[in-house]
């Protein structure tokens, strides 16, 4: 029987708290022993990626205690319970089944008299068949002309993940002759968002995907109406241009106002839905079903590694444990995600939602207040752009903020130029190496304005290139990292009540039911 206990009840956690002094990065990365550490502190990930933790402030003693903590907190057993269909989303009394969308972990899960593994595979097959017909010109617009653009309408998990995944693979697909349709995204209820997209879109040759599990999301339905009006104003019948990704119980299901509907269920949370139909429809239309299938395979490879009880062979678990050490023992407030790949320009934004919506909690799974820190603030930008933005604070600010670098040996576009003896890609990767060293080792200078304290911990995820499989593995790594940390903090990482309050109050404001300060603010905005 699994025991769900608060982090501070674990003996291993108390031992970690009792440790004196921090591991000095300047010492452990010094000279030949530093070179040896860089080579040894490397854990293979799925799809040929690697997780390197040499520049993290951990040693064998700390790693041993982190392994004890993982065992004591039964993290692998909790993961097994999750993918085998135990109810771990206690806030909504639901199972958490996003792992079943991309792999063969565990047992078949039956819910509502349906085999959920078969259900997700069936929906993936339906999406693949639909996308293939669109690409072959068997599904066309009213004139019999092929669709060339797909526009996803959604918000939160219906936008951030799929948008980040599309942008991550767009250049790769073009370079590898897999690019089928351009994808665009409408998310913000601000009419300027929808109008900006529609103004630059060939409506007659566009498919629109409405993504809403409930079929009642205010922002999404508002933008749907915006799109329908634009189609009608252009003399087009909206139902010939719209498909839906929704639940089978929503008003969008089997709705004659759409070409077709693809289905998800309440066991797939929005921020965990990129490997479901939420990401599958737009990615399969944009790049073809095989690319989406490869993406799922990469995620499945990483999921299998997450089952390993040896933390040095389980990269997402190791990353999670080091993150707990940094947050709860060292007291670091945030984590910066720094992808040295322009293709991952929106990946930090997706991880903001994944991590902060999942683990931004102050009560445990049973609704009881906890008195230790939970999820860190997440932010980031692609390198080298971030170096010319917020790295100043990272290097010389008053807070220590752990860093997670992501880099690839090759670019996606298969084009480069040599300037001053090195290629653009070499310059990019030289900056990764330089930043890791600069953050860890610092620089002494008599001019204190030019002094760098160093001792800023970082990890590095690296591989040959960013492609569908490596992207899937990268996504799964972070999903599982967030899950393991939620288990350790004994919080529910799978609901998001913090999102709901604002929605409720917004409806009050729009209906004229607001009072006092809320009403006063509404008046300031002419509501």
GROMACS .gro file of C-alpha atoms in nm, residues 19-473:
model
  455
   19UNK     CA    1   2.415   1.858   0.597
   20UNK     CA    2   2.663   2.138   0.657
   21UNK     CA    3   2.814   2.347   0.379
   22UNK     CA    4   2.750   2.349   0.006
   23UNK     CA    5   2.937   2.166  -0.265
   24UNK     CA    6   3.174   2.412  -0.431
   25UNK     CA    7   3.149   2.405  -0.810
   26UNK     CA    8   3.488   2.579  -0.831
   27UNK     CA    9   3.644   2.285  -0.649
   28UNK     CA   10   3.466   1.993  -0.812
   29UNK     CA   11   3.514   2.135  -1.164
   30UNK     CA   12   3.879   2.222  -1.108
   31UNK     CA   13   4.150   2.078  -1.334
   32UNK     CA   14   4.158   1.714  -1.440
   33UNK     CA   15   3.906   1.605  -1.178
   34UNK     CA   16   3.666   1.860  -1.323
   35UNK     CA   17   3.708   1.715  -1.673
   36UNK     CA   18   3.648   1.368  -1.529
   37UNK     CA   19   3.335   1.487  -1.347
   38UNK     CA   20   3.190   1.635  -1.667
   39UNK     CA   21   3.233   1.302  -1.844
   40UNK     CA   22   3.102   1.091  -1.553
   41UNK     CA   23   2.797   1.301  -1.458
   42UNK     CA   24   2.606   1.214  -1.770
   43UNK     CA   25   2.283   1.012  -1.780
   44UNK     CA   26   2.144   0.880  -2.112
   45UNK     CA   27   1.791   0.992  -2.197
   46UNK     CA   28   1.546   0.868  -2.459
   47UNK     CA   29   1.605   0.922  -2.832
   48UNK     CA   30   1.980   0.977  -2.790
   49UNK     CA   31   1.962   1.277  -2.558
   50UNK     CA   32   2.178   1.310  -2.247
   51UNK     CA   33   2.132   1.479  -1.909
   52UNK     CA   34   2.455   1.620  -1.763
   53UNK     CA   35   2.454   1.735  -1.402
   54UNK     CA   36   2.829   1.800  -1.352
   55UNK     CA   37   2.767   2.168  -1.274
   56UNK     CA   38   2.508   2.094  -1.006
   57UNK     CA   39   2.602   2.136  -0.639
   58UNK     CA   40   2.575   1.768  -0.552
   59UNK     CA   41   2.828   1.505  -0.453
   60UNK     CA   42   2.812   1.132  -0.379
   61UNK     CA   43   2.684   1.191  -0.025
   62UNK     CA   44   2.398   1.411  -0.146
   63UNK     CA   45   2.313   1.177  -0.434
   64UNK     CA   46   2.300   0.885  -0.192
   65UNK     CA   47   2.054   1.073   0.031
   66UNK     CA   48   1.847   1.176  -0.273
   67UNK     CA   49   1.828   0.808  -0.373
   68UNK     CA   50   1.715   0.724  -0.019
   69UNK     CA   51   1.453   0.997  -0.043
   70UNK     CA   52   1.320   0.860  -0.372
   71UNK     CA   53   1.294   0.513  -0.221
   72UNK     CA   54   1.142   0.629   0.106
   73UNK     CA   55   0.883   0.842  -0.075
   74UNK     CA   56   0.800   0.547  -0.308
   75UNK     CA   57   0.831   0.764  -0.617
   76UNK     CA   58   0.856   0.481  -0.869
   77UNK     CA   59   0.564   0.300  -0.706
   78UNK     CA   60   0.357   0.619  -0.733
   79UNK     CA   61   0.452   0.652  -1.100
   80UNK     CA   62   0.344   0.291  -1.158
   81UNK     CA   63   0.016   0.359  -0.979
   82UNK     CA   64  -0.038   0.660  -1.204
   83UNK     CA   65   0.001   0.488  -1.540
   84UNK     CA   66  -0.187   0.181  -1.416
   85UNK     CA   67  -0.496   0.391  -1.353
   86UNK     CA   68  -0.501   0.461  -0.981
   87UNK     CA   69  -0.678   0.786  -0.893
   88UNK     CA   70  -0.392   1.028  -0.821
   89UNK     CA   71  -0.574   1.349  -0.913
   90UNK     CA   72  -0.740   1.373  -0.575
   91UNK     CA   73  -0.882   1.721  -0.632
   92UNK     CA   74  -1.101   1.603  -0.918
   93UNK     CA   75  -1.113   1.234  -0.823
   94UNK     CA   76  -0.965   1.132  -1.157
   95UNK     CA   77  -0.700   0.907  -1.304
   96UNK     CA   78  -0.401   1.062  -1.483
   97UNK     CA   79  -0.339   0.882  -1.812
   98UNK     CA   80  -0.134   1.099  -2.048
   99UNK     CA   81   0.141   0.834  -2.049
  100UNK     CA   82  -0.098   0.595  -2.223
  101UNK     CA   83  -0.118   0.825  -2.525
  102UNK     CA   84   0.236   0.737  -2.629
  103UNK     CA   85   0.350   0.403  -2.492
  104UNK     CA   86   0.293   0.060  -2.351
  105UNK     CA   87   0.361   0.123  -1.984
  106UNK     CA   88   0.180  -0.097  -1.738
  107UNK     CA   89  -0.160  -0.259  -1.757
  108UNK     CA   90  -0.461  -0.176  -1.969
  109UNK     CA   91  -0.680   0.077  -1.790
  110UNK     CA   92  -1.058   0.039  -1.806
  111UNK     CA   93  -1.277   0.341  -1.733
  112UNK     CA   94  -1.642   0.394  -1.826
  113UNK     CA   95  -1.629   0.043  -1.976
  114UNK     CA   96  -1.364   0.158  -2.223
  115UNK     CA   97  -1.006   0.036  -2.262
  116UNK     CA   98  -0.830   0.372  -2.243
  117UNK     CA   99  -0.513   0.259  -2.417
  118UNK     CA  100  -0.718   0.136  -2.712
  119UNK     CA  101  -0.925   0.455  -2.706
  120UNK     CA  102  -0.619   0.682  -2.735
  121UNK     CA  103  -0.468   0.466  -3.009
  122UNK     CA  104  -0.797   0.467  -3.197
  123UNK     CA  105  -0.819   0.846  -3.185
  124UNK     CA  106  -0.460   0.877  -3.305
  125UNK     CA  107  -0.548   0.648  -3.598
  126UNK     CA  108  -0.858   0.854  -3.681
  127UNK     CA  109  -0.652   1.173  -3.679
  128UNK     CA  110  -0.387   1.012  -3.900
  129UNK     CA  111  -0.649   0.900  -4.153
  130UNK     CA  112  -0.811   1.244  -4.159
  131UNK     CA  113  -0.475   1.418  -4.205
  132UNK     CA  114  -0.381   1.179  -4.484
  133UNK     CA  115  -0.705   1.255  -4.669
  134UNK     CA  116  -0.643   1.628  -4.636
  135UNK     CA  117  -0.289   1.590  -4.772
  136UNK     CA  118  -0.410   1.372  -5.060
  137UNK     CA  119  -0.682   1.619  -5.155
  138UNK     CA  120  -0.966   1.385  -5.061
  139UNK     CA  121  -1.094   1.636  -4.806
  140UNK     CA  122  -1.102   1.982  -4.962
  141UNK     CA  123  -1.277   2.317  -4.948
  142UNK     CA  124  -1.607   2.379  -5.126
  143UNK     CA  125  -1.426   2.437  -5.457
  144UNK     CA  126  -1.240   2.108  -5.436
  145UNK     CA  127  -0.913   2.287  -5.362
  146UNK     CA  128  -0.662   2.162  -5.107
  147UNK     CA  129  -0.625   2.313  -4.764
  148UNK     CA  130  -0.282   2.469  -4.713
  149UNK     CA  131  -0.309   2.613  -4.361
  150UNK     CA  132  -0.432   2.485  -4.025
  151UNK     CA  133  -0.523   2.724  -3.742
  152UNK     CA  134  -0.561   2.596  -3.385
  153UNK     CA  135  -0.803   2.783  -3.159
  154UNK     CA  136  -0.744   2.709  -2.791
  155UNK     CA  137  -0.592   2.849  -2.475
  156UNK     CA  138  -0.365   2.722  -2.197
  157UNK     CA  139  -0.278   2.358  -2.258
  158UNK     CA  140  -0.473   2.367  -2.583
  159UNK     CA  141  -0.229   2.625  -2.715
  160UNK     CA  142   0.104   2.645  -2.531
  161UNK     CA  143   0.219   2.285  -2.577
  162UNK     CA  144   0.101   2.232  -2.937
  163UNK     CA  145   0.233   2.575  -3.041
  164UNK     CA  146   0.574   2.504  -2.883
  165UNK     CA  147   0.590   2.160  -3.047
  166UNK     CA  148   0.495   2.297  -3.389
  167UNK     CA  149   0.756   2.571  -3.376
  168UNK     CA  150   1.013   2.319  -3.256
  169UNK     CA  151   0.964   2.104  -3.566
  170UNK     CA  152   0.875   2.356  -3.837
  171UNK     CA  153   1.229   2.411  -3.971
  172UNK     CA  154   1.317   2.044  -3.929
  173UNK     CA  155   1.010   1.942  -4.134
  174UNK     CA  156   1.094   2.187  -4.411
  175UNK     CA  157   1.452   2.061  -4.427
  176UNK     CA  158   1.339   1.696  -4.433
  177UNK     CA  159   1.053   1.727  -4.685
  178UNK     CA  160   0.790   1.660  -4.418
  179UNK     CA  161   0.623   2.001  -4.421
  180UNK     CA  162   0.260   1.964  -4.530
  181UNK     CA  163   0.068   2.268  -4.403
  182UNK     CA  164   0.151   2.588  -4.224
  183UNK     CA  165   0.007   2.605  -3.872
  184UNK     CA  166  -0.107   2.917  -3.687
  185UNK     CA  167  -0.255   2.964  -3.342
  186UNK     CA  168  -0.522   3.185  -3.187
  187UNK     CA  169  -0.539   3.183  -2.808
  188UNK     CA  170  -0.588   3.521  -2.640
  189UNK     CA  171  -0.945   3.649  -2.607
  190UNK     CA  172  -0.798   3.989  -2.700
  191UNK     CA  173  -0.952   4.049  -3.046
  192UNK     CA  174  -0.616   4.179  -3.169
  193UNK     CA  175  -0.481   3.822  -3.148
  194UNK     CA  176  -0.748   3.666  -3.368
  195UNK     CA  177  -0.754   3.958  -3.609
  196UNK     CA  178  -0.376   3.954  -3.653
  197UNK     CA  179  -0.384   3.585  -3.745
  198UNK     CA  180  -0.690   3.606  -3.970
  199UNK     CA  181  -0.557   3.912  -4.154
  200UNK     CA  182  -0.257   3.708  -4.270
  201UNK     CA  183  -0.447   3.385  -4.340
  202UNK     CA  184  -0.594   3.255  -4.664
  203UNK     CA  185  -0.935   3.164  -4.516
  204UNK     CA  186  -1.056   2.979  -4.824
  205UNK     CA  187  -0.773   2.727  -4.794
  206UNK     CA  188  -0.763   2.699  -4.415
  207UNK     CA  189  -0.883   2.441  -4.163
  208UNK     CA  190  -0.957   2.559  -3.810
  209UNK     CA  191  -0.921   2.326  -3.510
  210UNK     CA  192  -1.133   2.424  -3.210
  211UNK     CA  193  -0.979   2.267  -2.898
  212UNK     CA  194  -1.184   2.260  -2.579
  213UNK     CA  195  -1.229   1.951  -2.364
  214UNK     CA  196  -1.546   2.084  -2.204
  215UNK     CA  197  -1.670   2.266  -2.511
  216UNK     CA  198  -1.747   2.564  -2.287
  217UNK     CA  199  -1.413   2.750  -2.255
  218UNK     CA  200  -1.507   3.118  -2.276
  219UNK     CA  201  -1.196   3.245  -2.455
  220UNK     CA  202  -1.200   2.963  -2.709
  221UNK     CA  203  -1.569   2.992  -2.792
  222UNK     CA  204  -1.534   3.368  -2.826
  223UNK     CA  205  -1.250   3.322  -3.074
  224UNK     CA  206  -1.451   3.054  -3.256
  225UNK     CA  207  -1.728   3.310  -3.310
  226UNK     CA  208  -1.467   3.557  -3.432
  227UNK     CA  209  -1.342   3.301  -3.685
  228UNK     CA  210  -1.691   3.195  -3.795
  229UNK     CA  211  -1.781   3.558  -3.865
  230UNK     CA  212  -1.463   3.607  -4.067
  231UNK     CA  213  -1.541   3.295  -4.272
  232UNK     CA  214  -1.902   3.401  -4.329
  233UNK     CA  215  -1.794   3.753  -4.426
  234UNK     CA  216  -1.564   3.595  -4.684
  235UNK     CA  217  -1.859   3.403  -4.832
  236UNK     CA  218  -1.748   3.070  -4.686
  237UNK     CA  219  -1.955   2.816  -4.493
  238UNK     CA  220  -1.782   2.779  -4.153
  239UNK     CA  221  -1.879   2.415  -4.108
  240UNK     CA  222  -1.668   2.324  -4.412
  241UNK     CA  223  -1.359   2.467  -4.241
  242UNK     CA  224  -1.394   2.363  -3.876
  243UNK     CA  225  -1.298   2.050  -3.683
  244UNK     CA  226  -1.303   2.000  -3.306
  245UNK     CA  227  -1.089   1.827  -3.045
  246UNK     CA  228  -1.307   1.779  -2.742
  247UNK     CA  229  -1.460   1.525  -2.504
  248UNK     CA  230  -1.738   1.293  -2.608
  249UNK     CA  231  -1.975   1.460  -2.362
  250UNK     CA  232  -1.919   1.819  -2.476
  251UNK     CA  233  -2.157   2.017  -2.699
  252UNK     CA  234  -1.891   2.005  -2.972
  253UNK     CA  235  -1.910   1.624  -3.000
  254UNK     CA  236  -2.087   1.494  -3.313
  255UNK     CA  237  -2.188   1.851  -3.391
  256UNK     CA  238  -2.303   1.901  -3.751
  257UNK     CA  239  -2.139   2.245  -3.747
  258UNK     CA  240  -1.798   2.073  -3.778
  259UNK     CA  241  -1.639   1.853  -4.042
  260UNK     CA  242  -1.551   1.604  -3.770
  261UNK     CA  243  -1.458   1.577  -3.403
  262UNK     CA  244  -1.167   1.399  -3.235
  263UNK     CA  245  -1.187   1.301  -2.872
  264UNK     CA  246  -0.997   1.322  -2.549
  265UNK     CA  247  -1.121   1.268  -2.194
  266UNK     CA  248  -1.101   1.401  -1.840
  267UNK     CA  249  -0.799   1.181  -1.765
  268UNK     CA  250  -0.572   1.398  -1.985
  269UNK     CA  251  -0.492   1.735  -1.829
  270UNK     CA  252  -0.454   2.031  -2.065
  271UNK     CA  253  -0.085   2.094  -1.993
  272UNK     CA  254  -0.017   1.721  -2.039
  273UNK     CA  255  -0.215   1.694  -2.364
  274UNK     CA  256   0.045   1.755  -2.637
  275UNK     CA  257   0.070   1.380  -2.703
  276UNK     CA  258  -0.310   1.344  -2.727
  277UNK     CA  259  -0.539   1.470  -3.001
  278UNK     CA  260  -0.480   1.823  -2.874
  279UNK     CA  261  -0.131   1.815  -3.021
  280UNK     CA  262  -0.193   1.524  -3.256
  281UNK     CA  263  -0.441   1.694  -3.488
  282UNK     CA  264  -0.238   2.007  -3.559
  283UNK     CA  265   0.099   1.828  -3.575
  284UNK     CA  266  -0.033   1.549  -3.801
  285UNK     CA  267  -0.189   1.803  -4.036
  286UNK     CA  268   0.121   2.022  -4.037
  287UNK     CA  269   0.388   1.752  -4.073
  288UNK     CA  270   0.212   1.422  -4.143
  289UNK     CA  271   0.108   1.136  -3.912
  290UNK     CA  272   0.450   0.969  -3.918
  291UNK     CA  273   0.618   1.273  -3.767
  292UNK     CA  274   0.362   1.277  -3.486
  293UNK     CA  275   0.413   0.903  -3.434
  294UNK     CA  276   0.791   0.954  -3.408
  295UNK     CA  277   0.725   1.228  -3.152
  296UNK     CA  278   0.522   0.979  -2.947
  297UNK     CA  279   0.797   0.718  -2.976
  298UNK     CA  280   1.052   0.961  -2.831
  299UNK     CA  281   0.821   1.035  -2.539
  300UNK     CA  282   0.765   0.662  -2.483
  301UNK     CA  283   1.141   0.598  -2.467
  302UNK     CA  284   1.179   0.856  -2.193
  303UNK     CA  285   0.874   0.724  -2.006
  304UNK     CA  286   1.034   0.378  -1.989
  305UNK     CA  287   1.349   0.525  -1.833
  306UNK     CA  288   1.132   0.696  -1.571
  307UNK     CA  289   1.045   0.350  -1.431
  308UNK     CA  290   1.404   0.282  -1.320
  309UNK     CA  291   1.463   0.291  -0.944
  310UNK     CA  292   1.831   0.373  -0.992
  311UNK     CA  293   1.831   0.753  -0.994
  312UNK     CA  294   2.152   0.759  -1.200
  313UNK     CA  295   1.972   0.572  -1.478
  314UNK     CA  296   1.650   0.772  -1.452
  315UNK     CA  297   1.717   1.125  -1.583
  316UNK     CA  298   1.378   1.279  -1.507
  317UNK     CA  299   1.386   1.143  -1.151
  318UNK     CA  300   1.742   1.265  -1.097
  319UNK     CA  301   1.651   1.609  -1.234
  320UNK     CA  302   1.349   1.619  -1.004
  321UNK     CA  303   1.548   1.520  -0.695
  322UNK     CA  304   1.822   1.776  -0.760
  323UNK     CA  305   1.546   2.032  -0.809
  324UNK     CA  306   1.399   1.941  -0.469
  325UNK     CA  307   1.744   1.980  -0.313
  326UNK     CA  308   1.784   2.322  -0.473
  327UNK     CA  309   1.435   2.442  -0.378
  328UNK     CA  310   1.393   2.299  -0.029
  329UNK     CA  311   1.745   2.265   0.107
  330UNK     CA  312   1.928   2.547  -0.070
  331UNK     CA  313   1.623   2.775  -0.089
  332UNK     CA  314   1.662   2.875  -0.454
  333UNK     CA  315   1.340   3.049  -0.571
  334UNK     CA  316   1.330   2.992  -0.947
  335UNK     CA  317   1.464   2.791  -1.239
  336UNK     CA  318   1.568   2.933  -1.576
  337UNK     CA  319   1.509   2.722  -1.888
  338UNK     CA  320   1.769   2.821  -2.148
  339UNK     CA  321   1.734   2.641  -2.483
  340UNK     CA  322   2.018   2.717  -2.722
  341UNK     CA  323   1.789   2.642  -3.014
  342UNK     CA  324   1.564   2.900  -3.177
  343UNK     CA  325   1.322   2.618  -3.258
  344UNK     CA  326   1.252   2.591  -2.884
  345UNK     CA  327   1.156   2.959  -2.860
  346UNK     CA  328   0.818   2.880  -2.699
  347UNK     CA  329   0.929   2.576  -2.500
  348UNK     CA  330   1.000   2.777  -2.182
  349UNK     CA  331   0.648   2.921  -2.202
  350UNK     CA  332   0.505   2.570  -2.219
  351UNK     CA  333   0.718   2.465  -1.921
  352UNK     CA  334   0.595   2.766  -1.726
  353UNK     CA  335   0.243   2.628  -1.745
  354UNK     CA  336   0.348   2.265  -1.702
  355UNK     CA  337   0.549   2.334  -1.387
  356UNK     CA  338   0.381   2.634  -1.226
  357UNK     CA  339   0.022   2.523  -1.288
  358UNK     CA  340   0.105   2.174  -1.166
  359UNK     CA  341   0.314   2.246  -0.858
  360UNK     CA  342   0.206   2.594  -0.755
  361UNK     CA  343   0.027   2.461  -0.448
  362UNK     CA  344   0.033   2.541  -0.074
  363UNK     CA  345  -0.181   2.253   0.053
  364UNK     CA  346  -0.112   1.881   0.028
  365UNK     CA  347  -0.317   1.615  -0.145
  366UNK     CA  348  -0.556   1.611   0.151
  367UNK     CA  349  -0.614   1.986   0.161
  368UNK     CA  350  -0.385   2.041   0.460
  369UNK     CA  351  -0.146   2.341   0.465
  370UNK     CA  352   0.221   2.262   0.416
  371UNK     CA  353   0.509   2.463   0.560
  372UNK     CA  354   0.780   2.402   0.300
  373UNK     CA  355   0.840   2.549  -0.043
  374UNK     CA  356   0.684   2.389  -0.351
  375UNK     CA  357   0.716   2.476  -0.720
  376UNK     CA  358   0.977   2.732  -0.829
  377UNK     CA  359   0.908   3.018  -1.068
  378UNK     CA  360   0.997   2.914  -1.425
  379UNK     CA  361   1.118   3.148  -1.696
  380UNK     CA  362   1.346   3.147  -1.996
  381UNK     CA  363   1.435   3.253  -2.348
  382UNK     CA  364   1.643   3.099  -2.625
  383UNK     CA  365   2.018   3.157  -2.616
  384UNK     CA  366   2.195   3.367  -2.720
  385UNK     CA  367   1.910   3.619  -2.699
  386UNK     CA  368   1.872   3.566  -2.324
  387UNK     CA  369   2.239   3.648  -2.272
  388UNK     CA  370   2.163   4.002  -2.388
  389UNK     CA  371   1.853   4.023  -2.169
  390UNK     CA  372   1.830   3.875  -1.818
  391UNK     CA  373   2.163   3.692  -1.777
  392UNK     CA  374   2.298   3.999  -1.595
  393UNK     CA  375   2.075   3.914  -1.298
  394UNK     CA  376   2.163   3.545  -1.325
  395UNK     CA  377   2.536   3.620  -1.311
  396UNK     CA  378   2.552   3.906  -1.061
  397UNK     CA  379   2.210   3.937  -0.898
  398UNK     CA  380   2.143   3.870  -0.531
  399UNK     CA  381   1.951   3.543  -0.586
  400UNK     CA  382   2.102   3.218  -0.704
  401UNK     CA  383   1.879   3.079  -0.978
  402UNK     CA  384   1.950   2.726  -1.108
  403UNK     CA  385   1.982   2.698  -1.484
  404UNK     CA  386   1.882   2.428  -1.729
  405UNK     CA  387   2.058   2.453  -2.064
  406UNK     CA  388   1.930   2.263  -2.369
  407UNK     CA  389   2.154   2.236  -2.676
  408UNK     CA  390   2.211   2.038  -2.994
  409UNK     CA  391   2.527   1.970  -3.191
  410UNK     CA  392   2.357   2.030  -3.527
  411UNK     CA  393   2.105   2.286  -3.646
  412UNK     CA  394   1.779   2.191  -3.819
  413UNK     CA  395   1.798   2.386  -4.144
  414UNK     CA  396   2.118   2.216  -4.270
  415UNK     CA  397   2.255   2.556  -4.368
  416UNK     CA  398   2.533   2.755  -4.204
  417UNK     CA  399   2.803   3.009  -4.274
  418UNK     CA  400   3.162   3.045  -4.158
  419UNK     CA  401   3.261   3.384  -4.021
  420UNK     CA  402   3.598   3.455  -3.856
  421UNK     CA  403   3.694   3.090  -3.863
  422UNK     CA  404   3.382   2.932  -3.711
  423UNK     CA  405   3.026   2.851  -3.815
  424UNK     CA  406   2.712   3.002  -3.665
  425UNK     CA  407   2.633   2.670  -3.497
  426UNK     CA  408   2.983   2.654  -3.349
  427UNK     CA  409   2.939   3.004  -3.212
  428UNK     CA  410   2.604   2.906  -3.060
  429UNK     CA  411   2.743   2.597  -2.889
  430UNK     CA  412   3.058   2.779  -2.776
  431UNK     CA  413   2.827   3.017  -2.592
  432UNK     CA  414   2.658   2.724  -2.414
  433UNK     CA  415   2.992   2.592  -2.294
  434UNK     CA  416   3.113   2.938  -2.196
  435UNK     CA  417   2.799   3.019  -1.999
  436UNK     CA  418   2.806   2.693  -1.802
  437UNK     CA  419   3.168   2.763  -1.706
  438UNK     CA  420   3.106   3.131  -1.632
  439UNK     CA  421   2.812   3.057  -1.404
  440UNK     CA  422   2.994   2.779  -1.219
  441UNK     CA  423   3.346   2.917  -1.192
  442UNK     CA  424   3.293   3.293  -1.197
  443UNK     CA  425   3.581   3.540  -1.226
  444UNK     CA  426   3.778   3.726  -0.960
  445UNK     CA  427   3.843   4.092  -1.028
  446UNK     CA  428   3.968   4.377  -0.811
  447UNK     CA  429   3.697   4.590  -0.973
  448UNK     CA  430   3.397   4.451  -0.783
  449UNK     CA  431   3.167   4.562  -1.064
  450UNK     CA  432   3.347   4.309  -1.284
  451UNK     CA  433   3.365   4.036  -1.022
  452UNK     CA  434   3.162   3.719  -1.080
  453UNK     CA  435   3.101   3.506  -0.771
  454UNK     CA  436   3.030   3.189  -0.967
  455UNK     CA  437   2.880   2.890  -0.785
  456UNK     CA  438   2.565   2.915  -1.000
  457UNK     CA  439   2.442   2.558  -1.063
  458UNK     CA  440   2.330   2.437  -1.404
  459UNK     CA  441   2.244   2.121  -1.593
  460UNK     CA  442   2.274   2.049  -1.963
  461UNK     CA  443   2.042   1.842  -2.182
  462UNK     CA  444   2.210   1.783  -2.518
  463UNK     CA  445   2.187   1.569  -2.830
  464UNK     CA  446   2.271   1.555  -3.199
  465UNK     CA  447   1.970   1.747  -3.331
  466UNK     CA  448   1.619   1.854  -3.242
  467UNK     CA  449   1.383   1.622  -3.432
  468UNK     CA  450   1.046   1.457  -3.358
  469UNK     CA  451   1.191   1.180  -3.140
  470UNK     CA  452   1.424   1.401  -2.939
  471UNK     CA  453   1.144   1.656  -2.892
  472UNK     CA  454   0.915   1.382  -2.759
  473UNK     CA  455   1.183   1.265  -2.516
   0.00000   0.00000   0.00000
